[in-house]
Structures are given as structure tokens and as C-alpha cells.
Tab-separated table of C-alpha atoms in Angstrom:
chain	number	residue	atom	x	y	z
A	22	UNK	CA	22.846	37.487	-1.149
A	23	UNK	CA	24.511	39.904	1.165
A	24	UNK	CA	23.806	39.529	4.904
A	25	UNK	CA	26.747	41.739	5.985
A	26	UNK	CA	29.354	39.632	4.064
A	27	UNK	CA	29.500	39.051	0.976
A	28	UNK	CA	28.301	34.977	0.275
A	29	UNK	CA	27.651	34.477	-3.339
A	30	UNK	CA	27.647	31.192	-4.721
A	31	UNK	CA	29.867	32.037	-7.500
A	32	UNK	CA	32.397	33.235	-5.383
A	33	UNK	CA	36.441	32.450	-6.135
A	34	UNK	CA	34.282	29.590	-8.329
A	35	UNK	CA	33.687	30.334	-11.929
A	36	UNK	CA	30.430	28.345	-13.083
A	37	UNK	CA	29.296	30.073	-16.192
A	38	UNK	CA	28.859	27.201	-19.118
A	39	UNK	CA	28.638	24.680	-16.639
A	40	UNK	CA	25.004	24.162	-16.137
A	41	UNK	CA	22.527	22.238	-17.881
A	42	UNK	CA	21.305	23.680	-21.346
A	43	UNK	CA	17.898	26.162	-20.841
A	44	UNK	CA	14.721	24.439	-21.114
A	45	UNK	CA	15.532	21.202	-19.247
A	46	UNK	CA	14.834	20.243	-15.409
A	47	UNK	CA	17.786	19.760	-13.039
A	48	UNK	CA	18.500	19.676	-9.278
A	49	UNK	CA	20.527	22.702	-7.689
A	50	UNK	CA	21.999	22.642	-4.262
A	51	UNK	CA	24.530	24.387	-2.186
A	52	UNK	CA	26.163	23.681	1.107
A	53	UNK	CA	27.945	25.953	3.374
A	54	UNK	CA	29.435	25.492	6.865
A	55	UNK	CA	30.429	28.356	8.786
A	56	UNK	CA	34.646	28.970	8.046
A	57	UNK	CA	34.528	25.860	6.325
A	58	UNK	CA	33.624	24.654	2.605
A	59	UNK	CA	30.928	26.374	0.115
A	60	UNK	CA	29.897	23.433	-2.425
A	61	UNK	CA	27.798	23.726	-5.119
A	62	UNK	CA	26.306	20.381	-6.832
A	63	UNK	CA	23.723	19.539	-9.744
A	64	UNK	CA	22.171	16.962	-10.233
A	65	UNK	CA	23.915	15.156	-7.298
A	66	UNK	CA	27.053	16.094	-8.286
A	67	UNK	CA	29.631	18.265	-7.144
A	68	UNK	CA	30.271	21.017	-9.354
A	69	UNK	CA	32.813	23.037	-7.371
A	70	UNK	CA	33.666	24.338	-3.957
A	71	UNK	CA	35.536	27.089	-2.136
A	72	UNK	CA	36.437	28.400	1.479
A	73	UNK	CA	33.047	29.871	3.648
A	74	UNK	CA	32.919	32.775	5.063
A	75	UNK	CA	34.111	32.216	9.162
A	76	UNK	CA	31.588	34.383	10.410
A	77	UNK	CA	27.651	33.064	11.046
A	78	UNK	CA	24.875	34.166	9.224
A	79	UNK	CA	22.562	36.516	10.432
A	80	UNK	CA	18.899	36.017	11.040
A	81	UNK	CA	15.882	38.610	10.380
A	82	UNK	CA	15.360	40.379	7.505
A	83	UNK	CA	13.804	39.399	4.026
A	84	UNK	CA	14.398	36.897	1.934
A	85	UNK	CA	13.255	36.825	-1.808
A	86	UNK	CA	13.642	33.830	-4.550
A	87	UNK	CA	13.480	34.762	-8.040
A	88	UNK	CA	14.920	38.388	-8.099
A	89	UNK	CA	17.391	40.229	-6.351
A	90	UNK	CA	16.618	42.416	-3.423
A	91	UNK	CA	13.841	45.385	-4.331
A	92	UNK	CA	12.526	43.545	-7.030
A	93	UNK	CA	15.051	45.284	-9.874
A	94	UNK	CA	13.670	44.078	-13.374
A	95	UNK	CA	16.906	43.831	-14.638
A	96	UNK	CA	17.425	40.983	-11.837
A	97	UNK	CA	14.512	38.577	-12.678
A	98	UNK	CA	14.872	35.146	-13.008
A	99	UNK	CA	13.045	33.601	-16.026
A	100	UNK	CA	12.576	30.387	-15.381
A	101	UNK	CA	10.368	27.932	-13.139
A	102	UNK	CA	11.371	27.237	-9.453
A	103	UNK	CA	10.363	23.939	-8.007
A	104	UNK	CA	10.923	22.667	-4.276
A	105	UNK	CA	13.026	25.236	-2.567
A	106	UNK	CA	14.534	24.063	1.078
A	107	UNK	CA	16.551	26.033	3.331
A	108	UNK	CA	18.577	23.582	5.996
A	109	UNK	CA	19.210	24.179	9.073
A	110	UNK	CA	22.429	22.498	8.812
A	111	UNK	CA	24.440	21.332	6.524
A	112	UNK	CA	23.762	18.219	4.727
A	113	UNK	CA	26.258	15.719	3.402
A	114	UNK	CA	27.395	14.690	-0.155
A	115	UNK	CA	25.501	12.028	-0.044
A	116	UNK	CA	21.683	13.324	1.154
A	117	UNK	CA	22.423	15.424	-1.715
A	118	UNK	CA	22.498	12.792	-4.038
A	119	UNK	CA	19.467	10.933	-2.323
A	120	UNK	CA	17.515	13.515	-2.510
A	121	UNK	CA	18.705	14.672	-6.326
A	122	UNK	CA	18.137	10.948	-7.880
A	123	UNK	CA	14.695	10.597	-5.839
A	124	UNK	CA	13.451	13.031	-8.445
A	125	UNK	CA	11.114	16.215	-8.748
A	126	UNK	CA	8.036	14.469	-7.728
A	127	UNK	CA	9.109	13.124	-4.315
A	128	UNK	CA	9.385	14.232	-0.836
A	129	UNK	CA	12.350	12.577	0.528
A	130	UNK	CA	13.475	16.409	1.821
A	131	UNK	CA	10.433	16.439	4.096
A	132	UNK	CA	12.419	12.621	5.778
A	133	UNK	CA	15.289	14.781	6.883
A	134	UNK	CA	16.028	14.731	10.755
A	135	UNK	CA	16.239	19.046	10.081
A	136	UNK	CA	14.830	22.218	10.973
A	137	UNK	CA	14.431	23.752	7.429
A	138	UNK	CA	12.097	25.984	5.619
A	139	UNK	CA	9.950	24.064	3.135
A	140	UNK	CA	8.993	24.454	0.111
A	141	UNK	CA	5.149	24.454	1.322
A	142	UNK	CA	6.348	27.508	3.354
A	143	UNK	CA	7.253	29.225	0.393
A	144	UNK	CA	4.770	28.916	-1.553
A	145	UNK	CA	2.424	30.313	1.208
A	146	UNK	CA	4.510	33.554	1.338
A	147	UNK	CA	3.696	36.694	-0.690
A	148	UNK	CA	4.044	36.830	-4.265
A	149	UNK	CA	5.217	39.891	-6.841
A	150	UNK	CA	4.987	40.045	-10.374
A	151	UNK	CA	3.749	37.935	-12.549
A	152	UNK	CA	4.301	34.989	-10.640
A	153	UNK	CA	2.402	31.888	-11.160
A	154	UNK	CA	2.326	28.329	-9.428
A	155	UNK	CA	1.808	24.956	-11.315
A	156	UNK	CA	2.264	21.134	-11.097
A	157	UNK	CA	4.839	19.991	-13.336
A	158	UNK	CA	3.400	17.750	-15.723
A	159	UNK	CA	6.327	14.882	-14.565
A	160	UNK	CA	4.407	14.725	-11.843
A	161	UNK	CA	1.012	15.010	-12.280
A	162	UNK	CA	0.420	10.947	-12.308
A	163	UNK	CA	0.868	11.589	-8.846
A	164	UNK	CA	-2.145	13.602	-9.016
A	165	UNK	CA	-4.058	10.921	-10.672
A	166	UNK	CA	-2.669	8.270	-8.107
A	167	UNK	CA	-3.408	10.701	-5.009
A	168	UNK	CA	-7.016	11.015	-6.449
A	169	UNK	CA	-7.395	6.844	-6.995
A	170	UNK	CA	-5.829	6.276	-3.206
A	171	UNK	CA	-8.813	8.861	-1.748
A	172	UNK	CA	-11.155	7.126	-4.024
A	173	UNK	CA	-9.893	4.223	-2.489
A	174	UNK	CA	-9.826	5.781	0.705
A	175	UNK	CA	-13.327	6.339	0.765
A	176	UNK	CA	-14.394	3.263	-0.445
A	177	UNK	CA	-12.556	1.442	2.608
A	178	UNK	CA	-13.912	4.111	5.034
A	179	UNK	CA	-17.596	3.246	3.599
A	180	UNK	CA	-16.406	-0.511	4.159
A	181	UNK	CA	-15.510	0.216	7.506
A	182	UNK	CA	-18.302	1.897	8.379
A	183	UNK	CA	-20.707	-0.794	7.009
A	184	UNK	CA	-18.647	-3.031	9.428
A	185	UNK	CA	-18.857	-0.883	12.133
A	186	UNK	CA	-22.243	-0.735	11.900
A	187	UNK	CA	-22.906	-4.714	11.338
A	188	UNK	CA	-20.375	-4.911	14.529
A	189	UNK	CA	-22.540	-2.792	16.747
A	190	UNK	CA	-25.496	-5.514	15.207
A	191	UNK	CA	-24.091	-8.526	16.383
A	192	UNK	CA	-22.681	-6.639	19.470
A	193	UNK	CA	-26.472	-5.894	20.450
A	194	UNK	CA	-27.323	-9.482	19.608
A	195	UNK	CA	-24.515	-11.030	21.472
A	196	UNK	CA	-25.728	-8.639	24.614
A	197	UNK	CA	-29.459	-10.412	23.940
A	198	UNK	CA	-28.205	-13.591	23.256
A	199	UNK	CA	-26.353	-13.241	26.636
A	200	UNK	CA	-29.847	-12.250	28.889
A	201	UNK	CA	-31.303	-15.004	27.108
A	202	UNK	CA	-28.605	-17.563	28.222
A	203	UNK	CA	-28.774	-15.917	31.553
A	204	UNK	CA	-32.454	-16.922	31.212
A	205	UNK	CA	-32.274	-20.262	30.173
A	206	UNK	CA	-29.336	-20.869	32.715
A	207	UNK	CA	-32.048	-19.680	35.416
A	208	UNK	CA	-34.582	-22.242	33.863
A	209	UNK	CA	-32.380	-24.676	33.972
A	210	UNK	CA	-31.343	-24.413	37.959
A	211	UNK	CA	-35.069	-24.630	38.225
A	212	UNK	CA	-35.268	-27.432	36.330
A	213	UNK	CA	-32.696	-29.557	38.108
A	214	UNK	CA	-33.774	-28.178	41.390
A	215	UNK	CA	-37.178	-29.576	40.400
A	216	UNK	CA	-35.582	-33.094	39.138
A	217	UNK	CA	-33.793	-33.388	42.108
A	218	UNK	CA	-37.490	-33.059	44.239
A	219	UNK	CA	-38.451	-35.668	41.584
A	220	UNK	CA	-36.433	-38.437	42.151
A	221	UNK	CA	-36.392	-37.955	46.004
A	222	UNK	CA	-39.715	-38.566	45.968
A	223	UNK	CA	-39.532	-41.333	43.424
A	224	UNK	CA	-37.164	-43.144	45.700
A	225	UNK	CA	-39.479	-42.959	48.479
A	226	UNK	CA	-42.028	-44.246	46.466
A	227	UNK	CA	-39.946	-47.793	45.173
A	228	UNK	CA	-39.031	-48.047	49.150
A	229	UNK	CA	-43.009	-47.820	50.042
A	230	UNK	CA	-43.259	-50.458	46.904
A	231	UNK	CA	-41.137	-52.901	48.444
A	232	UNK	CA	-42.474	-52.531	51.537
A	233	UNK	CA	-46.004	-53.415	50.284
A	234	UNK	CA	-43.959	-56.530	48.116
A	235	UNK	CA	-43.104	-57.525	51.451
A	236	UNK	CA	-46.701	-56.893	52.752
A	237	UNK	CA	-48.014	-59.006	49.942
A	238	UNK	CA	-45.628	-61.924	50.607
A	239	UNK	CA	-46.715	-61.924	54.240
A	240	UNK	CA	-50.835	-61.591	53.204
A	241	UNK	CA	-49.795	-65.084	50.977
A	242	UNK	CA	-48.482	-66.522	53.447
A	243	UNK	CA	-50.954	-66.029	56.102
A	244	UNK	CA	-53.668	-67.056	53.465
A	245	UNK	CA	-52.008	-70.124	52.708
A	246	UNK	CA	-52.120	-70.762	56.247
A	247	UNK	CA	-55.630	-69.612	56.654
A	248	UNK	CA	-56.482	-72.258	53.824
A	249	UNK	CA	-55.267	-74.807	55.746
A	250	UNK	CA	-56.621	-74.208	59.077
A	251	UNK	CA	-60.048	-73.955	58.808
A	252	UNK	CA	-60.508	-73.324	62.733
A	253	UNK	CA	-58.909	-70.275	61.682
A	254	UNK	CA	-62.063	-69.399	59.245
A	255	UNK	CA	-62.514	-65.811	61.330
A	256	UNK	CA	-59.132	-65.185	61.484
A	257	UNK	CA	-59.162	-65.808	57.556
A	258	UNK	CA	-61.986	-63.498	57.435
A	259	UNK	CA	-60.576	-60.956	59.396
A	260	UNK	CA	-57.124	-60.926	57.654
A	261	UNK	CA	-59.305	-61.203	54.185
A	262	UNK	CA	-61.355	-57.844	55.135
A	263	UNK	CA	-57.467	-56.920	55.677
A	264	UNK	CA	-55.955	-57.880	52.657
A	265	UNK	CA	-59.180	-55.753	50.835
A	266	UNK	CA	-58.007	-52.816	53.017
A	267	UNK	CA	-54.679	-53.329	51.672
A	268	UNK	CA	-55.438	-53.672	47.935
A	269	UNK	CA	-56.983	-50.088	48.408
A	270	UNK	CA	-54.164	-49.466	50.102
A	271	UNK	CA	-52.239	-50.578	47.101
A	272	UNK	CA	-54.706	-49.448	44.076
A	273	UNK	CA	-54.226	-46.040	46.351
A	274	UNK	CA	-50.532	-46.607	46.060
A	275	UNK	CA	-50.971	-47.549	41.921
A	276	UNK	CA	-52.967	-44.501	41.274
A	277	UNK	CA	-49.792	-42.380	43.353
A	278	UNK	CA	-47.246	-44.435	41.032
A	279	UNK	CA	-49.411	-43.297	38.087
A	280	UNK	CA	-49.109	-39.758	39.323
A	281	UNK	CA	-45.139	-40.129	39.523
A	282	UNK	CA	-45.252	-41.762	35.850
A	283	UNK	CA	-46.945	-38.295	34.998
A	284	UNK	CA	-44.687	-36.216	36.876
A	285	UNK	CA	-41.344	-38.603	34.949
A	286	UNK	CA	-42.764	-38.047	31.369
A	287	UNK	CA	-43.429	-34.045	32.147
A	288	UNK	CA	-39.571	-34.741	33.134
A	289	UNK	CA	-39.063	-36.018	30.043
A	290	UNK	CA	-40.527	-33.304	27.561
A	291	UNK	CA	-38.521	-30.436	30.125
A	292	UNK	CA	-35.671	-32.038	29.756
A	293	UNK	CA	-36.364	-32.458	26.038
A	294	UNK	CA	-37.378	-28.448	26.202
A	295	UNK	CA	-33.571	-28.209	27.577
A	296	UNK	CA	-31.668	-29.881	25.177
A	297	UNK	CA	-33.643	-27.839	22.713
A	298	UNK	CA	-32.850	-24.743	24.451
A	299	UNK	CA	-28.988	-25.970	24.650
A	300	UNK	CA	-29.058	-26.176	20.466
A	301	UNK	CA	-29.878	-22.521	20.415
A	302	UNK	CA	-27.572	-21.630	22.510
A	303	UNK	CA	-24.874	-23.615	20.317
A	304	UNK	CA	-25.977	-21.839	17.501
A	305	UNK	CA	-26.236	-18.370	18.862
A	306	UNK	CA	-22.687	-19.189	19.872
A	307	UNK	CA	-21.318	-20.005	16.352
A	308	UNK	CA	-23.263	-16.518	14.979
């Protein structure tokens, strides 16, 4: 278009007859670098060149695609436009030709490290005539793959929400499972606090044991020596009414080791209740 200079594509560079036949897709870009080179390619390929203009473009104004400037009839183009981009610089032989052979249906433009206008842009802007847009049909198994990858989409964000949701389950299990191992840890320090009591005082009872062993070897001697002096008779008697004193003394201390066999076998069935209590915990662990 103009923009104070003259910068048509065609000029000094004669392309009539040299694009593809009517009715058939192809890829159209030009480059242009201030009082350098004006290139023209298709299809990735150059298809002729010439000297640039050395002064810069000017910004502002309106731009239109499809007709010439006021919309003159006789200056229509008949055809269908897809993918326009405007570059802010100028891009090289070769991003051409990437972009050209990654086809219509891509968006390898949109990887450029550019400013540009894109083709989204344009087809946001105002239209005239009878303009219409469309999805070529090349590409519409896009369409059809876009649609399967929401589909899928929303199948793994329904997955992810059941998860989420069994997570935040076994998250407010873990937190119980945790005050009841806090629990069972308390039950426990009881438990050995209370052990610990236990065999204290089941140590003092074997000493008091041994001491009436030694009591009781004593009483047999004295009573073998009673039967042998019988001068001794009242002594015999007295250490007799003794030795009944002590066997109270020692059913007294039979009935206390009873108690303690008690106290052992409740012990027993706690520490039985612990191990028990351990195996949940061991499985709560493993869930």
C-alpha cells in the first residue's frame, strides 16, 4: 500500500504467471528491511526480490486486507484469506520455510520470539462486505481432536477431583489415626509407669520371701533342738505358739503373693491389650 512511499510488492519484480493455479491453497510471505531487500516467497520459496525503500514505515492510520483503500469494488479480492501476520521484524529465509512446510493448520507463527499482529487480531477487527469466516476443512480434524483432548480433559479433571476428594478422606483419617496414636502412646506411658510400680513391689515381695525362707530354716532348727531337749518343753511351747504366729504371718504373706499373682496376670491381659493396640496402629500405618 502507500504509506508516503510507494512499497508495492510487485515493484521492479514482475510476478504475474508465477503463482499457484486459482482454486488451490498456498503460503504467501514477504520480507522487507528498511534500505535493504524486499523478498517475496511461496510456499517457502523465494520467488523474487528487489531493493527496499531506505526510509521507515510509518505507523497510524488504517489498514485493510482484502481490498484496496475505501473499499473500491473494482479492488476486491475473491478469494479466502487464512492466517495473516504482520512482523515486527524481519524474519529469515528459513522461519519462512518453517513456518510454510508446518502447514495451514498449525501455529508455529504464534512460537516466534516477535512483536506481530496475529491473525486472532484480525479476525476480531471490523468487517465490510460480504465477508465471512470459516475453518478450512484441512483442518477441521483438529477440531475433532481439540474436542476429544477437552473430553479428555474433563474426564481427568473429574479423576482428579475424585482423588482430591478421597485425599482429603484419608487426610482426615490420618489426622484421627494420629489422636488415636497420641492416645494409645498416653496409655501406654501409663501402662509402663504402672509395670514399673509392679515389679518394684514384686521385688520387695521375693526379698520379704526369703527372709521368711530364712525364718523357716531358723523355726527348724530351733524345733529340732526343742525335740531334743525336753527341759526345754516351755521354751518349745513358747517358740511353737511362735512358729503359729508366723504361719499367719506367712498364710498373711501367701494371701499378699496371691494378690501380686492377680496384679501379674491383669499385667498380662494389659500388656496383651498393648500389643493389640500396636497391630492397629501397624495397620492404620499401611492404610
Amino acid at each position: 500500500g502507500s504509506n508516503g512511499y510507494n512499497n508495492y510488492v510487485n515493484k521492479n519484480l514482475p510476478l504475474t504467471g508465477r503463482f499457484p493455479a486459482a482454486g488451490n491453497w498456498f503460503h504467501y510471505a514477504m520480507t522487507w528491511q528498511r534500505g535493504g531487500q524486499q523478498i517475496v516467497y511461496i510456499n517457502g520459496n523465494e520467488l523474487g526480490r528487489t531493493s527496499a525503500y531506505s526510509s521507515e514505515l510509518r505507523t497510524g492510520g488504517r489498514m485493510t486486507l482484502g481490498s484496496s483503500t475505501g473499499h473500491s469494488s473494482s479492488s476486491v479480492f475473491g478469494g479466502e484469506l487464512l492466517k495473516f501476520y504482520m512482523f515486527a521484524r524481519e524474519l529469515s529465509a528459513e522461519q519462512v520455510k518453517a513456518i510454510a512446510d508446518s502447514g495451514m493448520c498449525s501455529n508455529v507463527e504464534d512460537s516466534l520470539n516477535t512483536e506481530k499482529l496475529s491473525w486472532n487480531y484480525f479476525l476480531s477487527q471490523e468487517k465490510s462486505g460480504d465477508v465471512a469466516t470459516f475453518t478450512p476443512t484441512e483442518c477441521s480434524w483438529i477440531v475433532e481432536e481439540l474436542d476429544t483432548l477437552l473430553a479428555e480433559l474433563n474426564r481427568t479433571n473429574a479423576v482428579v477431583l475424585t482423588a482430591e476428594t478421597h485425599l482429603n478422606a484419608t487426610q482426615k483419617e490420618l489426622n484421627n489415626t494420629r489422636t488415636e496414636l497420641a492416645e494409645v502412646n498416653r496409655q501406654l506411658n501409663n501402662t509402663q509407669a504402672e509395670f514399673n510400680t509392679t515389679t518394684q513391689r514384686l521385688a520387695d515381695a521375693e526379698e520379704r520371701i526369703r527372709e521368711k525362707d530364712a525364718l523357716l530354716e531358723e523355726f527348724n532348727t530351733t524345733t529340732q533342738r526343742l525335740a531334743d531337749a525336753e527341759e526345754r518343753i516351755r521354751e518349745k511351747d513358747a517358740l511353737l505358739e511362735e512358729f503359729n504366729n508366723t504361719t499367719q504371718r506367712l498364710a498373711d504373706a501367701e494371701e499378699r503373693i496371691r494378690e501380686k499373682d492377680a496384679l501379674l496376670e491383669e499385667f498380662n491381659t494389659t500388656t496383651q491389650r498393648l500389643a493389640d493396640a500396636e497391630e492397629r496402629i501397624r495397620e492404620k500405618d499401611a492404610l
